[in-house]
Coordinates of C-alpha atoms in Angstrom, one line a residue:
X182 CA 192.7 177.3 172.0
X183 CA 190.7 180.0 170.7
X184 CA 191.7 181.4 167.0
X185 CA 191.6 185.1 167.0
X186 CA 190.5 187.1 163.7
X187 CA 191.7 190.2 162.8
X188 CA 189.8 192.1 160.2
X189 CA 191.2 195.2 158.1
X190 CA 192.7 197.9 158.6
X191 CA 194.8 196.4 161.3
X192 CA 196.5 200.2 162.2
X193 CA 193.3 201.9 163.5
X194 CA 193.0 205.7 163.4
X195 CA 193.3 208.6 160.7
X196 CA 194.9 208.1 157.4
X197 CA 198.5 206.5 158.3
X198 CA 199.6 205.9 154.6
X199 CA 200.7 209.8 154.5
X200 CA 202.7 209.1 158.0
X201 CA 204.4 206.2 156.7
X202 CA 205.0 207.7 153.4
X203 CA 206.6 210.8 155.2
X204 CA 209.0 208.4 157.3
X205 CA 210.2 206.9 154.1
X206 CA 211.1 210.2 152.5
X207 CA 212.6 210.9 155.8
X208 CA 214.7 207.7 155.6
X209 CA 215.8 208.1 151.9
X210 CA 217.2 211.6 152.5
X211 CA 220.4 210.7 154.0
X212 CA 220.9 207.6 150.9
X213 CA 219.8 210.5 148.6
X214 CA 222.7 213.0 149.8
X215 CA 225.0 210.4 150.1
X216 CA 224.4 209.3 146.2
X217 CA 224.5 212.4 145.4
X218 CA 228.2 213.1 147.2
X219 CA 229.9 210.0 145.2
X220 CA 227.9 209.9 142.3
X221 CA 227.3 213.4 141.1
X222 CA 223.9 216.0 140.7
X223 CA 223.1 213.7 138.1
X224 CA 221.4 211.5 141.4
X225 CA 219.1 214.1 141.9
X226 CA 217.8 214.0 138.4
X227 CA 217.0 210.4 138.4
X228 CA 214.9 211.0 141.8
X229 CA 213.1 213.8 140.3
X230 CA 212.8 212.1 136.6
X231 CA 211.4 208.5 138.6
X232 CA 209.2 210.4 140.9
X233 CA 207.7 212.4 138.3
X234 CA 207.2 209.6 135.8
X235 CA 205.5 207.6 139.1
X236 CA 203.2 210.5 139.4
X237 CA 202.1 210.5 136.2
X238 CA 201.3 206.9 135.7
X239 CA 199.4 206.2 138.8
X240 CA 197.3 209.7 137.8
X241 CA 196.8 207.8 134.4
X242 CA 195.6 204.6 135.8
X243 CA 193.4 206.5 138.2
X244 CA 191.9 208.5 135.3
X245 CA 191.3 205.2 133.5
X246 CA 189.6 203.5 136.6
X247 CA 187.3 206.8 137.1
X248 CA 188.4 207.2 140.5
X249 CA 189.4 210.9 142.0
X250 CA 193.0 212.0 141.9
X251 CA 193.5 214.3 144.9
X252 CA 192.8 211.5 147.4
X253 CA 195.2 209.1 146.2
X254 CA 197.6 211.4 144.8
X255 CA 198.0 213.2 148.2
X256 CA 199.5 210.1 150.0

């Protein structure tokens, strides 16, 4: 029985972490407006608040590592 390898990246082609990142905001939108409806605007300032923090500390740890922010900031 022969043992196949795969090597890395497995998902051939152009950069598919923006795609997959888009189809996760896509999927979050109807959980965010449903939050929102029971819960209150305050929902929306959480989202905003923890995406921004996010942001921020991976743009810190990038400048710490000496590694370019657009790239990885982009996805």
């Amino acid at each position: 029985m022969p043992i196949f390898r795969l090597s890395p990246p497995f998902l051939a082609g152009a950069n598919r972490v923006t795609l997959q990142m888009l189809q996760v905001i896509i999927a979050l939108i109807p959980a965010v407006i449903a939050m929102t409806y029971f819960f209150g605007p305050g929902v929306l300032i959480n989202v905003a608040l923890a995406v921004l923090v996010a942001l921020i500390t991976e743009a810190v740890m990038l400048k710490l590592r000496d590694r370019p922010l657009k790239p990885f900031l982009s996805d």
